[in-house]
Coordinates of C-alpha atoms in Angstrom, one line a residue:
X1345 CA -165.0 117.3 -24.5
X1346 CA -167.7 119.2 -26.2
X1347 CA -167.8 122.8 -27.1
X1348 CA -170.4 125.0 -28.8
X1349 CA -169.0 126.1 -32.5
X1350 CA -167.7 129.1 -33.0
X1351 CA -169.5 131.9 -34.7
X1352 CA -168.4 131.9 -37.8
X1353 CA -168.2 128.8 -38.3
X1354 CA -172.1 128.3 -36.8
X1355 CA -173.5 131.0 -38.9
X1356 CA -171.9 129.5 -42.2
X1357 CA -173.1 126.3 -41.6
X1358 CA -176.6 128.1 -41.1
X1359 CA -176.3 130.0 -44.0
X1360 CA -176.1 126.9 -46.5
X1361 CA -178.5 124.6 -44.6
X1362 CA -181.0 127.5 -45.3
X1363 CA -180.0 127.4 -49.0
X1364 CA -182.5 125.5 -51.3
X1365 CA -181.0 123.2 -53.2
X1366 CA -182.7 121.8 -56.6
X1367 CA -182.3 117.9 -55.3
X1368 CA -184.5 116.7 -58.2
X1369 CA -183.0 118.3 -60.6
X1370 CA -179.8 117.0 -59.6
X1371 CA -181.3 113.6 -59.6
X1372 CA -182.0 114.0 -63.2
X1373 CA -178.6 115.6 -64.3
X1374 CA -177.1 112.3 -63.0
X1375 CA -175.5 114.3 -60.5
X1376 CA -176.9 112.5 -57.4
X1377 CA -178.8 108.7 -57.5
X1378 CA -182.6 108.5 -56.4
X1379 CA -181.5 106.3 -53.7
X1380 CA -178.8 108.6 -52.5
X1381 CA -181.4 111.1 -53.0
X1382 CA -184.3 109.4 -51.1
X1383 CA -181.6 108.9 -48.4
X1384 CA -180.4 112.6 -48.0
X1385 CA -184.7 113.4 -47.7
X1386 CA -184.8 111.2 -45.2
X1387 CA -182.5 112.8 -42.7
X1388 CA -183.0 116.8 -44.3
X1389 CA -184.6 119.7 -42.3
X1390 CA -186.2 117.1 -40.1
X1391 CA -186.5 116.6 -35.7
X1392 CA -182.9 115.2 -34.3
X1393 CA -184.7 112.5 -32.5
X1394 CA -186.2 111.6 -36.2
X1395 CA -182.9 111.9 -38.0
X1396 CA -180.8 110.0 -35.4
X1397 CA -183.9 107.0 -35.6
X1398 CA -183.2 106.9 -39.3
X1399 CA -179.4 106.5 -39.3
X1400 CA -179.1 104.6 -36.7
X1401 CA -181.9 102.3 -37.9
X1402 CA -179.8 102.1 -41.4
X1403 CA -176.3 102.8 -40.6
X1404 CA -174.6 100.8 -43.4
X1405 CA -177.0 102.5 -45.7
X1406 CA -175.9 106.3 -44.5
X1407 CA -172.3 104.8 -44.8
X1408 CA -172.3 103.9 -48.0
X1409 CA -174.4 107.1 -48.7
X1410 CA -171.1 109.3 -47.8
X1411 CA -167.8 107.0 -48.3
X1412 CA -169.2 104.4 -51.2
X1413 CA -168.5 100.7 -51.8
X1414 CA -166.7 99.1 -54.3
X1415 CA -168.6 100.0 -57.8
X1416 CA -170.7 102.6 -56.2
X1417 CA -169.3 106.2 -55.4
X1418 CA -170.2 108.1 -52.4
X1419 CA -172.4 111.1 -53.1
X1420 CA -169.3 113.8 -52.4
X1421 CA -167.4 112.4 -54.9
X1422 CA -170.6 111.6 -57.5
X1423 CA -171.6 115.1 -56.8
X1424 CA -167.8 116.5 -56.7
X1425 CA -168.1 119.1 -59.6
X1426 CA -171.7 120.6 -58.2
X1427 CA -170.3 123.1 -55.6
X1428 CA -173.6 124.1 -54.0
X1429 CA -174.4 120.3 -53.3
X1430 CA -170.9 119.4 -51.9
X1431 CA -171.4 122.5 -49.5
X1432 CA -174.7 120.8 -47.9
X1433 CA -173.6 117.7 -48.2
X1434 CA -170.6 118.4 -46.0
X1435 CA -172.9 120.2 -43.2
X1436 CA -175.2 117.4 -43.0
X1437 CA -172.3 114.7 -42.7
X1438 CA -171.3 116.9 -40.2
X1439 CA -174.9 117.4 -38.5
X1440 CA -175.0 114.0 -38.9
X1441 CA -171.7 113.0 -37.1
X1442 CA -172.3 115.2 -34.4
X1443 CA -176.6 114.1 -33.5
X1444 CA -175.8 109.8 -34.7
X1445 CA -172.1 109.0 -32.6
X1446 CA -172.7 105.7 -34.2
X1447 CA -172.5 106.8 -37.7
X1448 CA -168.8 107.9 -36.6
X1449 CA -167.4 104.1 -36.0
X1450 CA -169.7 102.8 -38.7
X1451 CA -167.8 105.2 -41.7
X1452 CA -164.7 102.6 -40.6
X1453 CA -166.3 99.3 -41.6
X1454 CA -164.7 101.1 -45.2
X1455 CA -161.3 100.9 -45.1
X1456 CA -160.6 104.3 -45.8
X1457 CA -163.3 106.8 -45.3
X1458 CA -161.6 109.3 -46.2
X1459 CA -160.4 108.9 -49.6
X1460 CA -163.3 111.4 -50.8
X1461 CA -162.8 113.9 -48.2
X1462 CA -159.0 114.8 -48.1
X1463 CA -158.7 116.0 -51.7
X1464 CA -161.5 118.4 -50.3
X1465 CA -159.1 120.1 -48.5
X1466 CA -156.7 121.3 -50.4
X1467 CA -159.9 121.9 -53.2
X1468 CA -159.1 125.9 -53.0
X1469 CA -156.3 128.6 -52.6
X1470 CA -159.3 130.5 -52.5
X1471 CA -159.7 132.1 -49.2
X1472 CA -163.8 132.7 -49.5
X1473 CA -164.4 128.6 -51.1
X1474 CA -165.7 127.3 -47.5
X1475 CA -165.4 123.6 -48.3
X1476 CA -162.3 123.0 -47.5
X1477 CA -162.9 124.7 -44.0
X1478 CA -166.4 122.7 -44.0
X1479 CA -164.1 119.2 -44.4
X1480 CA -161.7 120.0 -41.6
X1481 CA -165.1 120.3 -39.9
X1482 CA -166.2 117.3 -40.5
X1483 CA -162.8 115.5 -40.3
X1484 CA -161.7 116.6 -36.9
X1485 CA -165.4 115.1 -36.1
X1486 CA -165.2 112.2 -37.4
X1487 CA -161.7 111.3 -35.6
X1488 CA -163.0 112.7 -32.6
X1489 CA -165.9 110.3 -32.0
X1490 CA -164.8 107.2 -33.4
X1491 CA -162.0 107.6 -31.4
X1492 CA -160.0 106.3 -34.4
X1493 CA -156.8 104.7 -34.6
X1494 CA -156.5 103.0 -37.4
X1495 CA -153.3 103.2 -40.4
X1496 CA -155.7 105.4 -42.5
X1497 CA -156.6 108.0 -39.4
X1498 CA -152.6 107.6 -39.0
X1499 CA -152.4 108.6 -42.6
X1500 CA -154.7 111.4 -42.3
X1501 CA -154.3 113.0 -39.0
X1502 CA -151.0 115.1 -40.1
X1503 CA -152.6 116.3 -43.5
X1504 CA -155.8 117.7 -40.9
X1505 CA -153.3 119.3 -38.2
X1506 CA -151.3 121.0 -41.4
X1507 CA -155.0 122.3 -42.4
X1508 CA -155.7 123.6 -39.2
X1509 CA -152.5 125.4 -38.4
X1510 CA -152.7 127.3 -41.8
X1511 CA -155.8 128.9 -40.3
X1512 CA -153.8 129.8 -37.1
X1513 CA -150.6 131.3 -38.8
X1514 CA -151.9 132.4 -42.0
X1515 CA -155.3 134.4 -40.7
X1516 CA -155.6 137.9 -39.6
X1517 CA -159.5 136.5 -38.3
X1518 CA -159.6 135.6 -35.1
X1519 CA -162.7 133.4 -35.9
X1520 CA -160.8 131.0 -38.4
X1521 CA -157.9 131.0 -35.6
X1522 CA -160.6 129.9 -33.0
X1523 CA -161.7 127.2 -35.1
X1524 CA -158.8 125.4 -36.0
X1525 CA -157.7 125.8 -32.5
X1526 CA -161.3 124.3 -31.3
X1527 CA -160.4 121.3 -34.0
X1528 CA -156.5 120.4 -32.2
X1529 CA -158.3 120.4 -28.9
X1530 CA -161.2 117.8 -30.6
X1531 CA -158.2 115.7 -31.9
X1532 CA -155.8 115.6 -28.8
X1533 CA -158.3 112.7 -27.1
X1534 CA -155.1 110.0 -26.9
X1535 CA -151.5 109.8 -26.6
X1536 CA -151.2 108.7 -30.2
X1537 CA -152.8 111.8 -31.4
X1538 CA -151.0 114.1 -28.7
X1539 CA -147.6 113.1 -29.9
X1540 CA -148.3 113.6 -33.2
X1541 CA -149.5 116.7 -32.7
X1542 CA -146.3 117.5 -30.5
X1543 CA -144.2 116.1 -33.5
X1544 CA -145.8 118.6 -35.6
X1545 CA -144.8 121.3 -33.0
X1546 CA -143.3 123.5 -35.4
X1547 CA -146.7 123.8 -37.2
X1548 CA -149.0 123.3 -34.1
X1549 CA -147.1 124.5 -30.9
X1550 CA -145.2 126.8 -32.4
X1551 CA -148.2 129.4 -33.5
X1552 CA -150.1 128.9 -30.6
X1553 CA -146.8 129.9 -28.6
X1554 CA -146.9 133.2 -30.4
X1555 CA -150.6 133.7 -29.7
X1556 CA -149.7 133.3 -25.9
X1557 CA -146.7 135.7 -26.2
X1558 CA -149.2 138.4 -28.1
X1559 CA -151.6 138.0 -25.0
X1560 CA -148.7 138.0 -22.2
X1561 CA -147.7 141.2 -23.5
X1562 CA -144.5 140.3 -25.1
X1563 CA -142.9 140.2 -28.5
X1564 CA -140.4 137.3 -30.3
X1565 CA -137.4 138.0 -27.4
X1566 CA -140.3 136.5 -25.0
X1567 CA -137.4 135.4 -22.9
X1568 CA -135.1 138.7 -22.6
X1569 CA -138.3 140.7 -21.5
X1570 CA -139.6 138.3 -19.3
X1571 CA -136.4 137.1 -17.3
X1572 CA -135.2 141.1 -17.1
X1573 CA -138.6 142.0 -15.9
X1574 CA -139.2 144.5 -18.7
X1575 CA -142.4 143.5 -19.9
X1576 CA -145.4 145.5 -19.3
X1577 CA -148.0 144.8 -17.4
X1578 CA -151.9 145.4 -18.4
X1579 CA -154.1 146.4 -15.5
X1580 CA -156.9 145.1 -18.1
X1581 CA -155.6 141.6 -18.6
X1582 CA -156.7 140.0 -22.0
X1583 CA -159.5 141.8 -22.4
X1584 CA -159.7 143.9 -25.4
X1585 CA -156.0 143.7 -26.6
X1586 CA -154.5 145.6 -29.8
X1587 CA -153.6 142.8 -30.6
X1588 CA -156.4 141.3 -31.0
X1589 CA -156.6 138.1 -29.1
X1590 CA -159.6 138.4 -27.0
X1591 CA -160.9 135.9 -24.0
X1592 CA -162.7 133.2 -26.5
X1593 CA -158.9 132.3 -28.7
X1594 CA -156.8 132.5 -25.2
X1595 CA -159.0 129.9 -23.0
X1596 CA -158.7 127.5 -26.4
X1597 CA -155.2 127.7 -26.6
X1598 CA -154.7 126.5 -23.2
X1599 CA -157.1 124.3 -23.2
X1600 CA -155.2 123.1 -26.4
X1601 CA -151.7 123.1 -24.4
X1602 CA -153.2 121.9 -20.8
X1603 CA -154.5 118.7 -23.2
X1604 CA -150.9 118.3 -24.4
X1605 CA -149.8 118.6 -20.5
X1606 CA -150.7 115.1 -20.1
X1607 CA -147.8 113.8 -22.1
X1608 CA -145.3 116.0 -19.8
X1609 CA -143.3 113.6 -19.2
X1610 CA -142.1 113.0 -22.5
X1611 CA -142.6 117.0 -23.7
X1612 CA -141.9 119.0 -20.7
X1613 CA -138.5 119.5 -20.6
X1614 CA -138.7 120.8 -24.4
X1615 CA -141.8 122.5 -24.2
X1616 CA -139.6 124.8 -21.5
X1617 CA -136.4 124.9 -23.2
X1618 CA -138.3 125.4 -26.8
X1619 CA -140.9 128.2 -25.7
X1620 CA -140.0 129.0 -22.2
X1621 CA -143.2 127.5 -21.6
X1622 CA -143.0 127.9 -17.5
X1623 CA -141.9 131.7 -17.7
X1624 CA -144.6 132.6 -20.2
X1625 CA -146.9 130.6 -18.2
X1626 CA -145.8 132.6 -15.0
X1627 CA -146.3 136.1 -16.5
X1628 CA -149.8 135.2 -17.9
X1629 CA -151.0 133.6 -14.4
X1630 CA -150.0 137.0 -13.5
X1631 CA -152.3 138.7 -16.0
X1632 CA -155.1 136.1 -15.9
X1633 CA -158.2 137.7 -15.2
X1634 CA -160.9 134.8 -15.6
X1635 CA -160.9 131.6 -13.3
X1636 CA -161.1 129.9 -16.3
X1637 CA -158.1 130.8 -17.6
X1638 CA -156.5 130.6 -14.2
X1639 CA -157.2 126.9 -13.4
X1640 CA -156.1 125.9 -16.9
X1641 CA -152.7 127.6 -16.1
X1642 CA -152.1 126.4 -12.9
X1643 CA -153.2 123.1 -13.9
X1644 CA -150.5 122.6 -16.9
X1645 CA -148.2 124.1 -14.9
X1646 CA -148.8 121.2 -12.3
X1647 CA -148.8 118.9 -14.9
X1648 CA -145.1 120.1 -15.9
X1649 CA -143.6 120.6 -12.8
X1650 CA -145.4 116.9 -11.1
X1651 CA -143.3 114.9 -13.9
X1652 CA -140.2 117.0 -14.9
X1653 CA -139.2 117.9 -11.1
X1654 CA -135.6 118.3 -11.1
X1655 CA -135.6 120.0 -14.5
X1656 CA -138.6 122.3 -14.1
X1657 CA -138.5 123.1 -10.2
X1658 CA -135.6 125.3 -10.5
X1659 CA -137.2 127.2 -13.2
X1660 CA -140.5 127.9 -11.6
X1661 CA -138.6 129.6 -8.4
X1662 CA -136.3 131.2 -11.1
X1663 CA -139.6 132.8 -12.5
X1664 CA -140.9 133.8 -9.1
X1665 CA -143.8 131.2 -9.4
X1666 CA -143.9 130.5 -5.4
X1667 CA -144.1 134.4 -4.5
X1668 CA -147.2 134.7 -7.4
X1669 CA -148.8 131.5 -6.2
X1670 CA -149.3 133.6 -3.0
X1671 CA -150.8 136.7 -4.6
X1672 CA -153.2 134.2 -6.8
X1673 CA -154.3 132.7 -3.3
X1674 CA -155.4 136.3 -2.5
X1675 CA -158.0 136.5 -5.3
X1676 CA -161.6 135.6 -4.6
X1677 CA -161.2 132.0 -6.1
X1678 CA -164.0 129.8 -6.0
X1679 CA -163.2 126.7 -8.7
X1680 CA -162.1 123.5 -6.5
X1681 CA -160.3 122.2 -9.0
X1682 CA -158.3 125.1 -9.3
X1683 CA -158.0 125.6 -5.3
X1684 CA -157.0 121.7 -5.7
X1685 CA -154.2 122.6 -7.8
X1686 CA -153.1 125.9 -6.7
X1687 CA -152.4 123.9 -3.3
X1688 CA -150.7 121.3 -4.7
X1689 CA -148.1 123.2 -6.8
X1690 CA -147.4 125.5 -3.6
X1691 CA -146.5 122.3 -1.7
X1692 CA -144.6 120.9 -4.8
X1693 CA -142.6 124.5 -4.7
X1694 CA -142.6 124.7 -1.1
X1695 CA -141.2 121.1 -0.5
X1696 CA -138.1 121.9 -3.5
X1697 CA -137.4 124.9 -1.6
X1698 CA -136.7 123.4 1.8
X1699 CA -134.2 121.3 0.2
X1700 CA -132.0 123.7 -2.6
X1701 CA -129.5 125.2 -2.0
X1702 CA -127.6 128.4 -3.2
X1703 CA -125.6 126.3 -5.7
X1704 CA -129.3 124.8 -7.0
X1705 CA -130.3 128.0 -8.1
X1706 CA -126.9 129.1 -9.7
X1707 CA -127.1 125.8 -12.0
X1708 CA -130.7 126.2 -12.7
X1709 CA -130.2 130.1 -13.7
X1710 CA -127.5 128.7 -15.7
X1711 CA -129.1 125.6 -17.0
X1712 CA -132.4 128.4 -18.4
X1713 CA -130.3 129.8 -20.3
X1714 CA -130.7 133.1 -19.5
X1715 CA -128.9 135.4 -16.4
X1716 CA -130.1 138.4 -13.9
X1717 CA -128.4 139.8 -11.1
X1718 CA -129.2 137.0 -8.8
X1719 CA -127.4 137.2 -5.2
X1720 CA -124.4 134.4 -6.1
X1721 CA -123.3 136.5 -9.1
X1722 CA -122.0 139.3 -6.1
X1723 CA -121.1 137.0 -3.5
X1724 CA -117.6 136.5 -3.2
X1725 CA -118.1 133.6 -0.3
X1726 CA -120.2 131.8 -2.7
X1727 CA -117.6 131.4 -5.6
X1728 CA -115.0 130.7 -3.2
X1729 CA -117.4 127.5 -2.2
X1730 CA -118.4 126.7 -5.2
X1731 CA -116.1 127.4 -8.3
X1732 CA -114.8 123.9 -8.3
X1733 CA -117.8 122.5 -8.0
X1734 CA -119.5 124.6 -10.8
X1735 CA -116.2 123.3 -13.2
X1736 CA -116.7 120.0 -12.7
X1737 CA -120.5 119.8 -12.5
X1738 CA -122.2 117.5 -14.9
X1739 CA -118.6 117.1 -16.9
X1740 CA -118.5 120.7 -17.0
X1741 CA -121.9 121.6 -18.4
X1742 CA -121.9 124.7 -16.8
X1743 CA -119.4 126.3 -18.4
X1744 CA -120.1 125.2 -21.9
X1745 CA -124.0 126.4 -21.0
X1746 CA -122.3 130.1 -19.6
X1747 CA -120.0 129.7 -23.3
X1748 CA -123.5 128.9 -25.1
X1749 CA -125.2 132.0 -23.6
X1750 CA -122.6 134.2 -24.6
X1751 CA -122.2 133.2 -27.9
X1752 CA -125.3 135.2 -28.4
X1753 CA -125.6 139.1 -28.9
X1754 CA -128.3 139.9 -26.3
X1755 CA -129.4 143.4 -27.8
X1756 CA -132.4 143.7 -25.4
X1757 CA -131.0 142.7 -22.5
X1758 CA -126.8 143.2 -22.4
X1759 CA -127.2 142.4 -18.6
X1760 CA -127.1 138.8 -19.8
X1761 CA -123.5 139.0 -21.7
X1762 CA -122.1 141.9 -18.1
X1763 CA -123.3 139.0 -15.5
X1764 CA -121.8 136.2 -18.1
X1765 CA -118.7 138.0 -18.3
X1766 CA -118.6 138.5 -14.4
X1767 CA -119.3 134.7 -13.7
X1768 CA -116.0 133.5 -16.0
X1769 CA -114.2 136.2 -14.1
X1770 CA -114.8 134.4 -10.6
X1771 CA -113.9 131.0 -12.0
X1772 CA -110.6 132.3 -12.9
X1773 CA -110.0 133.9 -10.1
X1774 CA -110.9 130.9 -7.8
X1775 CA -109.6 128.8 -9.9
X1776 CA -106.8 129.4 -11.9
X1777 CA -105.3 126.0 -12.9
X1778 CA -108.7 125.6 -14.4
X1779 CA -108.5 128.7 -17.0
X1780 CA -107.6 126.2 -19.9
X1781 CA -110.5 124.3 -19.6
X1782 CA -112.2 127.8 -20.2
X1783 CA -110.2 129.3 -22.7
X1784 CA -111.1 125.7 -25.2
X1785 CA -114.6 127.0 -25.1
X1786 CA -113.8 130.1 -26.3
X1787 CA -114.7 132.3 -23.1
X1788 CA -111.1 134.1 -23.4
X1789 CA -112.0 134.9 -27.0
X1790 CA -115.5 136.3 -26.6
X1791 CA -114.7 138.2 -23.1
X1792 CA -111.8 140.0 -25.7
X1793 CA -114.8 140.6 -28.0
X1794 CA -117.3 141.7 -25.5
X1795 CA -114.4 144.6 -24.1
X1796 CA -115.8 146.3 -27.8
X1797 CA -119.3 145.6 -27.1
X1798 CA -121.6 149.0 -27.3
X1799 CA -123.2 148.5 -23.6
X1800 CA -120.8 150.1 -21.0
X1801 CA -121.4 147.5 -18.2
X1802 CA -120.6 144.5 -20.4
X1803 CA -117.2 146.6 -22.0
X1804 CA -116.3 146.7 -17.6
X1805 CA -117.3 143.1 -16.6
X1806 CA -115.2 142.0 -19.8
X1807 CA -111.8 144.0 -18.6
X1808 CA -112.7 143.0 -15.2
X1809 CA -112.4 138.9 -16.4
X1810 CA -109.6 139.4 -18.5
X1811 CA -107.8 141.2 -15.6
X1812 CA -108.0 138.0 -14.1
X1813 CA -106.7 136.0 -16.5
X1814 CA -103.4 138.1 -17.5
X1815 CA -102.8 138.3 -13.9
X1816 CA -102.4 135.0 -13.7
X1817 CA -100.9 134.7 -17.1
X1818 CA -98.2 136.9 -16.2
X1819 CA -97.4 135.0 -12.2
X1820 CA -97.5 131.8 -14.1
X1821 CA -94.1 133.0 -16.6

């Protein structure tokens, strides 16, 4: 997958091809050898079609130019105290890498290519030194088209994603943020790769989870806004946010996490229960103003939902998915991938649907970890079906979820803790030789708690559950 460079990045590398560097002089100073430099001439400020001739036409030559062999040194690290020349020697390798694809696989006939280019990275604290930006450049190239999977790309990979996510949490510019994020979508091209960058997910997902969130509208309680409906929605979409992530940075981050998609399978389920991945999703589907954004969130959410069904179903009706879906159909949509897709997850949603039942969506509320006034939480018929069955379901997960949830202190949205408090209320009530199994998860003890709580509707839900259980209490002595 092959994307232009950014801007920043394209006008730095500009900026020192244009420089003139004194090659014979550093020929002299020992800095460089004539054959190195009679090499770099070769290949300098001349036609691609010439340049790529001349690589391809010495390949072990241009190899041992840039990595060494045993007894000679590579010209980065002969040249490694000569700033200026590692600067153009790192856009050239990289020119180079990008115009010769052979050149890539050819750097591996050395068993470690890049001995001489890692230490490059962590060269500077320096924010304004570009060579360790210029080596991530040409490291996520070089792993990119040789396709590499070798115990030295192994070693390496993690040190480069480390790199990369610094520039994503650590800048205030979106131009480094769009490059490193450019560089995890040229290194996600197998499994291998994928999975170590989901390993990494603290570091990799994480950041570009926030970036999302910034986008969508939302703030770190992504889910308490989003579930309770209280975020708020821009009639401009991305465009021109005060935060600061414009059109360019959001269509690479998904592209980043629809590339991860493929592994769903095995990251799905905690992608959603991690970043609420399928809520956020929803709420920027709702935003999306671009096709190409569109069709790169409807197809990850396909790609989530197709092999984590019975996990990730209930949460896309939860998040109103099937209702938006609809609305998206309405928009003047001409992509046929994306058509392809947005068909396919209504008849995936549609199908689920026709076969759930009431008590389906109670667990999967539940099971998100997050309640709203959905119709079983009011209906008296429903608990009297299905209290039993909500105790014993799963070896009682339900309730130890519904002890889970209220366990936490909900300050933007105390709905949560009132419809929490309401639920263990009904349970008692239908079913009262059961109150024991509550009261070891602590329920009793946090609805006692929650009668002090500040919000007025949680302080009534709590006295209303408790009622329940000193009622019976007191009929049981």
């Amino acid at each position: 997958m092959s994307l232009d460079p950014p801007p920043y990045l394209g006008s730095l590398q500009n900026n020192i091809r244009q420089r003139p560097i004194p090659w014979d002089g550093a020929a002299r100073a020992g800095t460089i050898t004539e054959d190195q430099l009679a090499k770099i001439r070769a290949v300098d400020k001349v036609k691609k079609e010439q340049r790529k001739q001349v690589v391809e036409g010495d390949l072990d030559g241009y190899r041992i130019l840039f990595v060494g062999k045993p007894g000679i040194p590579g010209v980065l690290e002969s040249a490694s105290k000569r700033s200026d020349v590692v600067q153009y020697i790192l856009v050239l390798l990289s020119d180079l890498l990008e115009g010769v694809p052979a050149l890539a696989k050819a750097l591996f006939k050395d068993p470690d290519p890049y001995q001489h280019l890692l230490p490059l990275l962590a060269r500077s604290n320096n924010s304004e030194d570009p060579i360790p930006l210029l080596t991530s450049t040409v490291l996520t190239t070089l792993m990119a088209n040789s396709r590499d999977e070798s115990p030295a790309t192994a070693h390496a990979l993690p040190l480069v994603l480390s790199y990369l996510c610094g520039l994503v949490k650590n800048s205030n510019d979106a131009g480094l943020q769009d490059i490193a994020v450019m560089g995890y979508s040229s290194l996600l091209y197998g499994r291998s790769c994928r999975q170590l960058f989901w390993k990494q997910r603290s570091e990799t997902v994480a950041p570009l989870i926030e970036v999302l969130q910034k986008a969508a509208g939302i703030g770190g309680e992504s889910s308490a806004s989003l579930w309770s409906g209280n975020t708020t929605t821009r009639s401009g979409g991305f465009e021109g946010l005060s935060g600061g992530v414009g059109l360019q940075l959001l269509y690479h981050v998904l592209l980043v996490l629809w590339q991860l998609s493929f592994e769903a399978e095995d990251v799905g389920d905690d992608l959603n229960d991690e970043y609420d991945i399928v809520l956020l999703y929803t709420q920027l589907l709702r935003l999306s103003p671009k096709e190409k954004t569109t069709r790169l969130l409807l197809s990850t959410l396909y790609n989530l939902l197709e092999a984590n069904p019975s996990t990730l179903l209930p949460t896309a009706v939860l998040a109103r998915l099937p209702a938006l879906l609809q609305n998206v159909g309405g928009r003047h949509l001409t992509d046929p991938d994306l058509l392809e897709d947005l068909e396919r997850l209504k008849e995936m949603l549609e199908e689920y649907q026709k076969t759930k039942t009431t008590f389906d969506e109670y667990v999967a509320e539940v099971q998100s970890g997050h309640l709203r006034w959905s119709p079983p939480h009011r209906h008296q018929v429903f608990w009297a079906e299905n209290s039993r069955k909500i105790l014993e379901f799963e070896n009682g997960e339900i309730p130890r979820k519904l002890a889970d949830i209220m366990k936490k202190p909900w300050e933007n949205d105390k709905a949560v803790l009132a419809i929490a408090c309401n639920d263990v209320g009904c349970l008692v009530r239908e079913v009262p030789e059961k109150r024991y199994q509550l009261e070891k998860l602590g329920l009793k003890t946090r609805i006692m708690e929650l009668m002090q709580d500040s919000d007025e509707n949680v302080r009534w839900e709590s006295l209303r559950a408790l009622g329940g259980w000193l009622k019976y209490s007191f009929e049981s002595n």
